[in-house]
PDB file of C-alpha atoms and ligand atoms in Angstrom:
ATOM      1  CA  UNK Q   1      76.878 -27.131-123.927  1.00 55.00           C
ATOM      2  CA  UNK Q   2      73.296 -28.866-125.382  1.00 68.00           C
ATOM      3  CA  UNK Q   3      70.854 -29.873-122.854  1.00 80.00           C
ATOM      4  CA  UNK Q   4      71.451 -33.418-121.365  1.00 95.00           C
ATOM      5  CA  UNK Q   5      69.629 -36.391-122.905  1.00 98.00           C
ATOM      6  CA  UNK Q   6      69.950 -37.985-119.747  1.00 98.00           C
ATOM      7  CA  UNK Q   7      69.418 -37.043-116.319  1.00 98.00           C
ATOM      8  CA  UNK Q   8      70.225 -39.325-113.480  1.00 98.00           C
ATOM      9  CA  UNK Q   9      69.908 -38.580-109.593  1.00 98.00           C
ATOM     10  CA  UNK Q  10      70.215 -41.656-107.721  1.00 98.00           C
ATOM     11  CA  UNK Q  11      69.866 -40.664-104.211  1.00 98.00           C
ATOM     12  CA  UNK Q  12      69.976 -44.366-102.460  1.00 97.00           C
ATOM     13  CA  UNK Q  13      68.931 -47.503-104.141  1.00 97.00           C
ATOM     14  CA  UNK Q  14      69.200 -50.581-101.430  1.00 96.00           C
ATOM     15  CA  UNK Q  15      68.158 -53.848-101.336  1.00 97.00           C
ATOM     16  CA  UNK Q  16      66.713 -55.509 -98.558  1.00 96.00           C
ATOM     17  CA  UNK Q  17      67.590 -52.935 -96.561  1.00 94.00           C
ATOM     18  CA  UNK Q  18      71.253 -52.857 -97.983  1.00 95.00           C
ATOM     19  CA  UNK Q  19      71.892 -49.718 -99.741  1.00 95.00           C
ATOM     20  CA  UNK Q  20      74.120 -50.739-103.396  1.00 96.00           C
ATOM     21  CA  UNK Q  21      74.031 -46.808-104.496  1.00 97.00           C
ATOM     22  CA  UNK Q  22      74.376 -43.558-103.365  1.00 96.00           C
ATOM     23  CA  UNK Q  23      74.357 -40.003-104.646  1.00 96.00           C
ATOM     24  CA  UNK Q  24      75.212 -41.152-108.193  1.00 97.00           C
ATOM     25  CA  UNK Q  25      74.464 -38.442-111.345  1.00 97.00           C
ATOM     26  CA  UNK Q  26      75.049 -38.880-114.491  1.00 98.00           C
ATOM     27  CA  UNK Q  27      74.283 -36.994-117.184  1.00 98.00           C
ATOM     28  CA  UNK Q  28      74.684 -37.819-121.282  1.00 98.00           C
ATOM     29  CA  UNK Q  29      74.449 -35.643-123.584  1.00 97.00           C
ATOM     30  CA  UNK Q  30      73.023 -36.370-126.937  1.00 97.00           C
ATOM     31  CA  UNK Q  31      75.229 -38.576-128.924  1.00 96.00           C
ATOM     32  CA  UNK Q  32      77.709 -39.211-126.409  1.00 97.00           C
ATOM     33  CA  UNK Q  33      79.053 -42.149-125.502  1.00 98.00           C
ATOM     34  CA  UNK Q  34      79.783 -42.553-121.851  1.00 98.00           C
ATOM     35  CA  UNK Q  35      81.131 -46.004-120.186  1.00 98.00           C
ATOM     36  CA  UNK Q  36      80.972 -47.393-116.611  1.00 98.00           C
ATOM     37  CA  UNK Q  37      83.675 -49.060-115.160  1.00 97.00           C
ATOM     38  CA  UNK Q  38      83.684 -50.644-111.648  1.00 95.00           C
ATOM     39  CA  UNK Q  39      84.549 -53.624-109.027  1.00 93.00           C
ATOM     40  CA  UNK Q  40      82.031 -56.466-109.594  1.00 93.00           C
ATOM     41  CA  UNK Q  41      78.621 -55.682-107.788  1.00 93.00           C
ATOM     42  CA  UNK Q  42      79.373 -52.008-107.272  1.00 94.00           C
ATOM     43  CA  UNK Q  43      75.846 -51.386-109.002  1.00 96.00           C
ATOM     44  CA  UNK Q  44      76.457 -50.661-112.459  1.00 97.00           C
ATOM     45  CA  UNK Q  45      73.881 -52.917-113.746  1.00 97.00           C
ATOM     46  CA  UNK Q  46      71.284 -51.524-111.259  1.00 97.00           C
ATOM     47  CA  UNK Q  47      71.928 -48.721-112.419  1.00 97.00           C
ATOM     48  CA  UNK Q  48      71.848 -49.295-116.112  1.00 97.00           C
ATOM     49  CA  UNK Q  49      68.297 -51.077-115.126  1.00 97.00           C
ATOM     50  CA  UNK Q  50      67.216 -47.405-113.281  1.00 98.00           C
ATOM     51  CA  UNK Q  51      67.734 -45.946-116.702  1.00 98.00           C
ATOM     52  CA  UNK Q  52      65.793 -48.766-118.839  1.00 97.00           C
ATOM     53  CA  UNK Q  53      62.670 -47.964-116.697  1.00 96.00           C
ATOM     54  CA  UNK Q  54      63.155 -51.834-115.115  1.00 96.00           C
ATOM     55  CA  UNK Q  55      64.181 -50.894-111.679  1.00 97.00           C
ATOM     56  CA  UNK Q  56      61.712 -48.129-110.239  1.00 96.00           C
ATOM     57  CA  UNK Q  57      61.889 -48.946-106.271  1.00 97.00           C
ATOM     58  CA  UNK Q  58      64.734 -46.244-105.577  1.00 98.00           C
ATOM     59  CA  UNK Q  59      65.046 -42.933-104.087  1.00 98.00           C
ATOM     60  CA  UNK Q  60      65.832 -40.159-106.957  1.00 98.00           C
ATOM     61  CA  UNK Q  61      65.030 -39.546-110.583  1.00 97.00           C
ATOM     62  CA  UNK Q  62      65.856 -40.606-114.085  1.00 98.00           C
ATOM     63  CA  UNK Q  63      64.644 -38.192-116.709  1.00 97.00           C
ATOM     64  CA  UNK Q  64      65.198 -38.963-120.462  1.00 97.00           C
ATOM     65  CA  UNK Q  65      64.857 -35.860-122.727  1.00 96.00           C
ATOM     66  CA  UNK Q  66      63.093 -34.336-119.844  1.00 95.00           C
ATOM     67  CA  UNK Q  67      60.672 -37.279-119.249  1.00 95.00           C
ATOM     68  CA  UNK Q  68      60.362 -39.714-116.559  1.00 96.00           C
ATOM     69  CA  UNK Q  69      61.957 -42.954-117.718  1.00 96.00           C
ATOM     70  CA  UNK Q  70      59.632 -45.851-118.549  1.00 93.00           C
ATOM     71  CA  UNK Q  71      60.198 -49.028-119.646  1.00 90.00           C
ATOM     72  CA  UNK Q  72      58.633 -48.725-123.016  1.00 87.00           C
ATOM     73  CA  UNK Q  73      59.800 -45.662-123.845  1.00 90.00           C
ATOM     74  CA  UNK Q  74      60.868 -45.136-127.261  1.00 90.00           C
ATOM     75  CA  UNK Q  75      63.905 -43.091-126.107  1.00 95.00           C
ATOM     76  CA  UNK Q  76      65.991 -45.849-125.103  1.00 96.00           C
ATOM     77  CA  UNK Q  77      66.708 -49.081-125.997  1.00 96.00           C
ATOM     78  CA  UNK Q  78      68.660 -51.716-124.128  1.00 96.00           C
ATOM     79  CA  UNK Q  79      71.118 -54.450-124.807  1.00 97.00           C
ATOM     80  CA  UNK Q  80      72.392 -57.297-122.353  1.00 96.00           C
ATOM     81  CA  UNK Q  81      75.295 -59.378-122.202  1.00 94.00           C
ATOM     82  CA  UNK Q  82      73.726 -62.174-123.528  1.00 94.00           C
ATOM     83  CA  UNK Q  83      71.718 -61.511-126.493  1.00 95.00           C
ATOM     84  CA  UNK Q  84      68.262 -62.562-125.075  1.00 96.00           C
ATOM     85  CA  UNK Q  85      66.709 -63.706-128.685  1.00 97.00           C
ATOM     86  CA  UNK Q  86      63.672 -65.549-128.557  1.00 97.00           C
ATOM     87  CA  UNK Q  87      64.602 -68.514-129.947  1.00 97.00           C
ATOM     88  CA  UNK Q  88      60.788 -69.132-131.510  1.00 97.00           C
ATOM     89  CA  UNK Q  89      61.042 -66.095-133.398  1.00 97.00           C
ATOM     90  CA  UNK Q  90      63.105 -65.466-136.606  1.00 97.00           C
ATOM     91  CA  UNK Q  91      66.395 -63.146-136.738  1.00 98.00           C
ATOM     92  CA  UNK Q  92      63.873 -60.537-138.410  1.00 97.00           C
ATOM     93  CA  UNK Q  93      60.854 -61.141-136.037  1.00 97.00           C
ATOM     94  CA  UNK Q  94      63.506 -60.889-133.055  1.00 97.00           C
ATOM     95  CA  UNK Q  95      64.917 -57.544-134.365  1.00 97.00           C
ATOM     96  CA  UNK Q  96      61.308 -56.153-134.991  1.00 96.00           C
ATOM     97  CA  UNK Q  97      59.527 -57.401-131.954  1.00 95.00           C
ATOM     98  CA  UNK Q  98      58.415 -53.894-130.707  1.00 90.00           C
ATOM     99  CA  UNK Q  99      55.774 -53.804-133.875  1.00 90.00           C
ATOM    100  CA  UNK Q 100      54.641 -57.819-133.130  1.00 88.00           C
ATOM    101  CA  UNK Q 101      53.503 -59.547-135.913  1.00 82.00           C
ATOM    102  CA  UNK Q 102      54.573 -56.469-138.624  1.00 87.00           C
ATOM    103  CA  UNK Q 103      57.780 -55.800-137.203  1.00 86.00           C
ATOM    104  CA  UNK Q 104      60.042 -58.512-139.361  1.00 91.00           C
ATOM    105  CA  UNK Q 105      58.581 -56.772-142.493  1.00 92.00           C
ATOM    106  CA  UNK Q 106      59.234 -53.225-141.660  1.00 94.00           C
ATOM    107  CA  UNK Q 107      61.552 -51.416-143.868  1.00 95.00           C
ATOM    108  CA  UNK Q 108      63.498 -50.201-140.509  1.00 95.00           C
ATOM    109  CA  UNK Q 109      64.039 -54.474-140.189  1.00 97.00           C
ATOM    110  CA  UNK Q 110      65.959 -54.585-143.094  1.00 96.00           C
ATOM    111  CA  UNK Q 111      67.744 -51.516-142.916  1.00 96.00           C
ATOM    112  CA  UNK Q 112      69.429 -52.514-139.607  1.00 96.00           C
ATOM    113  CA  UNK Q 113      70.094 -55.599-140.470  1.00 97.00           C
ATOM    114  CA  UNK Q 114      71.677 -54.439-143.297  1.00 95.00           C
ATOM    115  CA  UNK Q 115      73.734 -52.123-141.255  1.00 94.00           C
ATOM    116  CA  UNK Q 116      75.077 -54.857-138.613  1.00 95.00           C
ATOM    117  CA  UNK Q 117      76.257 -56.876-141.514  1.00 95.00           C
ATOM    118  CA  UNK Q 118      73.215 -59.746-141.441  1.00 96.00           C
ATOM    119  CA  UNK Q 119      71.405 -58.789-144.395  1.00 96.00           C
ATOM    120  CA  UNK Q 120      70.700 -62.103-145.526  1.00 96.00           C
ATOM    121  CA  UNK Q 121      69.818 -63.651-141.689  1.00 97.00           C
ATOM    122  CA  UNK Q 122      66.398 -62.139-141.753  1.00 97.00           C
ATOM    123  CA  UNK Q 123      65.051 -65.641-141.838  1.00 97.00           C
ATOM    124  CA  UNK Q 124      67.849 -67.658-139.872  1.00 97.00           C
ATOM    125  CA  UNK Q 125      67.113 -68.887-136.694  1.00 98.00           C
ATOM    126  CA  UNK Q 126      68.685 -67.337-133.386  1.00 98.00           C
ATOM    127  CA  UNK Q 127      70.178 -71.053-132.879  1.00 97.00           C
ATOM    128  CA  UNK Q 128      71.711 -70.740-136.351  1.00 97.00           C
ATOM    129  CA  UNK Q 129      73.692 -67.970-134.941  1.00 97.00           C
ATOM    130  CA  UNK Q 130      77.067 -67.598-134.070  1.00 96.00           C
ATOM    131  CA  UNK Q 131      77.619 -65.385-130.665  1.00 95.00           C
ATOM    132  CA  UNK Q 132      78.909 -62.239-132.734  1.00 96.00           C
ATOM    133  CA  UNK Q 133      76.216 -62.254-135.051  1.00 97.00           C
ATOM    134  CA  UNK Q 134      73.658 -63.116-132.559  1.00 97.00           C
ATOM    135  CA  UNK Q 135      74.759 -59.857-130.659  1.00 96.00           C
ATOM    136  CA  UNK Q 136      74.810 -57.643-133.739  1.00 96.00           C
ATOM    137  CA  UNK Q 137      70.924 -59.059-133.999  1.00 97.00           C
ATOM    138  CA  UNK Q 138      70.482 -57.896-130.358  1.00 97.00           C
ATOM    139  CA  UNK Q 139      72.185 -54.316-131.249  1.00 97.00           C
ATOM    140  CA  UNK Q 140      69.691 -53.912-134.136  1.00 96.00           C
ATOM    141  CA  UNK Q 141      66.878 -54.928-131.954  1.00 96.00           C
ATOM    142  CA  UNK Q 142      68.108 -51.889-129.493  1.00 95.00           C
ATOM    143  CA  UNK Q 143      68.125 -49.530-132.286  1.00 95.00           C
ATOM    144  CA  UNK Q 144      64.651 -50.708-133.664  1.00 95.00           C
ATOM    145  CA  UNK Q 145      62.264 -47.820-132.124  1.00 92.00           C
ATOM    146  CA  UNK Q 146      64.902 -45.036-132.573  1.00 94.00           C
ATOM    147  CA  UNK Q 147      66.287 -44.910-129.686  1.00 96.00           C
ATOM    148  CA  UNK Q 148      68.306 -41.230-128.514  1.00 97.00           C
ATOM    149  CA  UNK Q 149      69.924 -43.425-126.160  1.00 98.00           C
ATOM    150  CA  UNK Q 150      71.100 -47.027-125.887  1.00 98.00           C
ATOM    151  CA  UNK Q 151      72.041 -48.522-122.880  1.00 98.00           C
ATOM    152  CA  UNK Q 152      74.477 -51.638-122.883  1.00 98.00           C
ATOM    153  CA  UNK Q 153      75.128 -53.981-120.262  1.00 98.00           C
ATOM    154  CA  UNK Q 154      78.878 -55.481-120.944  1.00 97.00           C
ATOM    155  CA  UNK Q 155      77.584 -56.213-124.490  1.00 96.00           C
ATOM    156  CA  UNK Q 156      80.916 -57.668-125.878  1.00 95.00           C
ATOM    157  CA  UNK Q 157      82.362 -59.473-122.624  1.00 94.00           C
ATOM    158  CA  UNK Q 158      80.917 -62.889-123.820  1.00 92.00           C
ATOM    159  CA  UNK Q 159      82.505 -62.717-127.444  1.00 93.00           C
ATOM    160  CA  UNK Q 160      86.283 -63.233-128.207  1.00 93.00           C
ATOM    161  CA  UNK Q 161      89.044 -60.296-128.661  1.00 94.00           C
ATOM    162  CA  UNK Q 162      88.792 -60.467-132.630  1.00 93.00           C
ATOM    163  CA  UNK Q 163      84.539 -60.361-132.597  1.00 93.00           C
ATOM    164  CA  UNK Q 164      84.981 -58.188-129.870  1.00 94.00           C
ATOM    165  CA  UNK Q 165      86.872 -55.236-131.829  1.00 95.00           C
ATOM    166  CA  UNK Q 166      85.185 -55.758-134.724  1.00 93.00           C
ATOM    167  CA  UNK Q 167      81.509 -55.369-133.324  1.00 95.00           C
ATOM    168  CA  UNK Q 168      82.877 -52.194-131.045  1.00 96.00           C
ATOM    169  CA  UNK Q 169      84.094 -50.529-134.448  1.00 96.00           C
ATOM    170  CA  UNK Q 170      80.211 -51.571-135.670  1.00 94.00           C
ATOM    171  CA  UNK Q 171      79.115 -50.093-132.776  1.00 95.00           C
ATOM    172  CA  UNK Q 172      80.496 -46.854-132.907  1.00 96.00           C
ATOM    173  CA  UNK Q 173      79.624 -46.433-136.669  1.00 94.00           C
ATOM    174  CA  UNK Q 174      75.787 -47.361-135.940  1.00 93.00           C
ATOM    175  CA  UNK Q 175      75.819 -44.681-133.179  1.00 95.00           C
ATOM    176  CA  UNK Q 176      77.226 -41.917-134.945  1.00 94.00           C
ATOM    177  CA  UNK Q 177      75.478 -42.889-138.190  1.00 94.00           C
ATOM    178  CA  UNK Q 178      72.033 -42.507-135.856  1.00 93.00           C
ATOM    179  CA  UNK Q 179      73.275 -40.096-133.415  1.00 95.00           C
ATOM    180  CA  UNK Q 180      72.407 -42.312-130.958  1.00 97.00           C
ATOM    181  CA  UNK Q 181      74.112 -41.791-127.617  1.00 98.00           C
ATOM    182  CA  UNK Q 182      75.133 -44.623-125.609  1.00 98.00           C
ATOM    183  CA  UNK Q 183      75.716 -45.462-121.739  1.00 98.00           C
ATOM    184  CA  UNK Q 184      77.496 -48.667-121.904  1.00 98.00           C
ATOM    185  CA  UNK Q 185      79.022 -51.228-118.883  1.00 98.00           C
ATOM    186  CA  UNK Q 186      81.867 -52.912-119.444  1.00 96.00           C
ATOM    187  CA  UNK Q 187      85.011 -54.625-117.427  1.00 93.00           C
ATOM    188  CA  UNK Q 188      87.110 -53.697-120.088  1.00 95.00           C
ATOM    189  CA  UNK Q 189      89.145 -50.717-119.630  1.00 96.00           C
ATOM    190  CA  UNK Q 190      90.463 -50.829-123.152  1.00 96.00           C
ATOM    191  CA  UNK Q 191      87.383 -50.347-124.266  1.00 96.00           C
ATOM    192  CA  UNK Q 192      85.859 -48.006-122.466  1.00 97.00           C
ATOM    193  CA  UNK Q 193      89.067 -45.861-123.572  1.00 97.00           C
ATOM    194  CA  UNK Q 194      88.907 -46.652-127.336  1.00 97.00           C
ATOM    195  CA  UNK Q 195      84.765 -45.968-127.214  1.00 97.00           C
ATOM    196  CA  UNK Q 196      83.994 -43.468-125.144  1.00 98.00           C
ATOM    197  CA  UNK Q 197      83.993 -39.224-124.806  1.00 97.00           C
ATOM    198  CA  UNK Q 198      83.744 -39.923-120.846  1.00 98.00           C
ATOM    199  CA  UNK Q 199      84.964 -42.447-118.703  1.00 98.00           C
ATOM    200  CA  UNK Q 200      83.177 -42.963-115.349  1.00 98.00           C
ATOM    201  CA  UNK Q 201      84.988 -45.233-112.743  1.00 97.00           C
ATOM    202  CA  UNK Q 202      82.747 -46.396-109.876  1.00 96.00           C
ATOM    203  CA  UNK Q 203      83.604 -47.851-106.703  1.00 91.00           C
ATOM    204  CA  UNK Q 204      81.592 -49.818-104.247  1.00 84.00           C
ATOM    205  CA  UNK Q 205      80.005 -50.195-100.687  1.00 83.00           C
ATOM    206  CA  UNK Q 206      77.532 -48.405-101.634  1.00 86.00           C
ATOM    207  CA  UNK Q 207      78.054 -47.520-105.463  1.00 90.00           C
ATOM    208  CA  UNK Q 208      78.754 -44.268-106.237  1.00 91.00           C
ATOM    209  CA  UNK Q 209      81.355 -42.861-109.261  1.00 95.00           C
ATOM    210  CA  UNK Q 210      85.015 -41.932-107.881  1.00 93.00           C
ATOM    211  CA  UNK Q 211      86.468 -40.466-111.040  1.00 94.00           C
ATOM    212  CA  UNK Q 212      85.328 -39.112-114.022  1.00 96.00           C
ATOM    213  CA  UNK Q 213      87.979 -39.160-117.182  1.00 96.00           C
ATOM    214  CA  UNK Q 214      87.137 -37.215-120.310  1.00 97.00           C
ATOM    215  CA  UNK Q 215      88.691 -38.692-123.655  1.00 97.00           C
ATOM    216  CA  UNK Q 216      88.362 -35.564-126.528  1.00 95.00           C
ATOM    217  CA  UNK Q 217      90.425 -37.698-128.980  1.00 94.00           C
ATOM    218  CA  UNK Q 218      88.472 -37.458-132.412  1.00 93.00           C
ATOM    219  CA  UNK Q 219      87.415 -40.980-133.930  1.00 91.00           C
ATOM    220  CA  UNK Q 220      88.235 -43.274-135.366  1.00 90.00           C
ATOM    221  CA  UNK Q 221      90.834 -43.556-132.790  1.00 94.00           C
ATOM    222  CA  UNK Q 222      94.195 -45.688-132.669  1.00 94.00           C
ATOM    223  CA  UNK Q 223      94.181 -48.398-130.108  1.00 93.00           C
ATOM    224  CA  UNK Q 224      97.577 -47.795-129.244  1.00 93.00           C
ATOM    225  CA  UNK Q 225      97.552 -43.714-129.213  1.00 94.00           C
ATOM    226  CA  UNK Q 226      99.850 -42.306-126.007  1.00 95.00           C
ATOM    227  CA  UNK Q 227      97.127 -40.177-125.084  1.00 94.00           C
ATOM    228  CA  UNK Q 228      95.057 -43.110-124.743  1.00 95.00           C
ATOM    229  CA  UNK Q 229      97.330 -44.846-122.439  1.00 95.00           C
ATOM    230  CA  UNK Q 230      97.999 -41.747-120.275  1.00 95.00           C
ATOM    231  CA  UNK Q 231      94.177 -41.621-119.404  1.00 95.00           C
ATOM    232  CA  UNK Q 232      94.421 -45.552-118.963  1.00 96.00           C
ATOM    233  CA  UNK Q 233      96.900 -44.507-116.117  1.00 95.00           C
ATOM    234  CA  UNK Q 234      94.247 -42.539-115.065  1.00 95.00           C
ATOM    235  CA  UNK Q 235      91.380 -44.781-114.887  1.00 96.00           C
ATOM    236  CA  UNK Q 236      93.345 -47.691-113.478  1.00 96.00           C
ATOM    237  CA  UNK Q 237      94.309 -45.608-110.694  1.00 94.00           C
ATOM    238  CA  UNK Q 238      90.976 -44.783-109.880  1.00 93.00           C
ATOM    239  CA  UNK Q 239      90.131 -48.380-110.115  1.00 93.00           C
ATOM    240  CA  UNK Q 240      92.560 -49.745-108.124  1.00 91.00           C
ATOM    241  CA  UNK Q 241      91.115 -47.081-105.387  1.00 87.00           C
ATOM    242  CA  UNK Q 242      87.913 -48.234-105.667  1.00 85.00           C
ATOM    243  CA  UNK Q 243      88.836 -51.672-104.992  1.00 81.00           C
ATOM    244  CA  UNK Q 244      90.728 -50.825-102.256  1.00 79.00           C
ATOM    245  CA  UNK Q 245      88.368 -48.623-100.692  1.00 68.00           C
ATOM    246  CA  UNK Q 246      85.601 -51.427-101.497  1.00 56.00           C
ATOM    247  CA  UNK Q 247      88.234 -53.689 -99.209  1.00 54.00           C
ATOM    248  CA  UNK Q 248      88.668 -51.209 -96.448  1.00 53.00           C
ATOM    249  CA  UNK Q 249      84.847 -51.042 -96.201  1.00 52.00           C
ATOM    250  CA  UNK Q 250      83.957 -55.064 -96.403  1.00 49.00           C
TER     251      UNK Q 250
HETATM  252  P1  LIG S   1      77.353 -54.961-111.051  1.00 54.93           P
HETATM  253  O1  LIG S   1      76.577 -54.726-112.532  1.00 54.93           O
HETATM  254  O2  LIG S   1      78.297 -53.672-110.938  1.00 54.93           O
HETATM  255  O3  LIG S   1      78.126 -56.064-111.053  1.00 54.93           O
HETATM  256  P2  LIG S   1      74.749 -55.197-109.566  1.00 54.93           P
HETATM  257  O4  LIG S   1      73.956 -53.822-109.983  1.00 54.93           O
HETATM  258  O5  LIG S   1      74.287 -56.349-110.697  1.00 54.93           O
HETATM  259  O6  LIG S   1      76.573 -54.842-109.890  1.00 54.93           O
HETATM  260  O7  LIG S   1      74.205 -55.596-108.515  1.00 54.93           O
HETATM  261  C1  LIG S   1      75.159 -54.481-106.907  1.00 54.93           C
HETATM  262  C2  LIG S   1      74.402 -54.997-105.732  1.00 54.93           C
HETATM  263  O8  LIG S   1      73.378 -55.071-105.894  1.00 54.93           O
HETATM  264  C3  LIG S   1      75.256 -56.469-105.828  1.00 54.93           C
HETATM  265  O9  LIG S   1      75.466 -56.766-104.532  1.00 54.93           O
HETATM  266  C4  LIG S   1      73.895 -57.326-105.717  1.00 54.93           C
HETATM  267  O10 LIG S   1      74.077 -58.766-105.446  1.00 54.93           O
HETATM  268  C5  LIG S   1      72.721 -56.604-105.337  1.00 54.93           C
HETATM  269  N1  LIG S   1      71.951 -56.932-106.392  1.00 54.93           N
HETATM  270  C6  LIG S   1      71.125 -56.523-107.659  1.00 54.93           C
HETATM  271  N2  LIG S   1      70.037 -57.165-107.890  1.00 54.93           N
HETATM  272  C7  LIG S   1      69.728 -57.357-106.752  1.00 54.93           C
HETATM  273  C8  LIG S   1      68.192 -57.873-106.583  1.00 54.93           C
HETATM  274  N3  LIG S   1      67.626 -58.137-107.703  1.00 54.93           N
HETATM  275  N4  LIG S   1      68.166 -58.236-105.330  1.00 54.93           N
HETATM  276  C9  LIG S   1      68.906 -58.281-104.382  1.00 54.93           C
HETATM  277  N5  LIG S   1      70.292 -57.629-104.551  1.00 54.93           N
HETATM  278  C10 LIG S   1      70.292 -57.531-106.030  1.00 54.93           C
HETATM  279 MG1  LIG S   2      76.344 -56.138-113.651  1.00 54.93          MG
END
């Protein structure tokens, strides 16, 4: 087995004296797609923010390629639920934002816009884009530094079902071409099963990983594959347990 790309061990993370994560360990291998599912408030976003270097006040450690994570790490990129584009910058300027003024003209920007199907939109303004287009720009921006690990926090949950399925395929294609590993938070069980090599189911109070489901099926996958349906039953059982556990602890 190859060395993990991400090595995350959170012993404990609290906000204002309340523990939200306890003993959470996540390993992600190069190129692997891992999804995090769990009830609202179980600490999924906090976990992702720790890996992104945005959250530093916790007990534990987060290493990417053996190095402690930090906000400006070129090894990680992040995509949030809302595209978070800067309205005063063009699409190309948003994608190449990390390079400042030169970013829009960088060949990487053009190549990424082409890959996400927005080759002609570099000079457009964010307000001219549909939700799906804006999220494609956010994906291109997340990949600009050529990260080995892309973090995504419910990236498609604001989109309609059809756009969501198209963007799932687009994301998978881009990730495979660039050999980018994905660590993705989603509340969509089918999305997690369709995209992932592994699904981690979290429970709440405090947040911890309750179940790990491997999905060795090759891509492209058939969304109606019975082998996926069997895994889905396991994931749903684990989610049901973690909801019941949360209710007991409440
Ligand atoms: P999830 O993404 O799984 O819904 P979060 O990681 O956003 O959960 O939040 C986990 C818990 O931590 C929640 O109870 C939330 O209210 C709390 N929390 C998250 N961020 C903060 C913060 N900056 N300050 C205080 N509490 C927070
Ligand atoms: Mg969240």
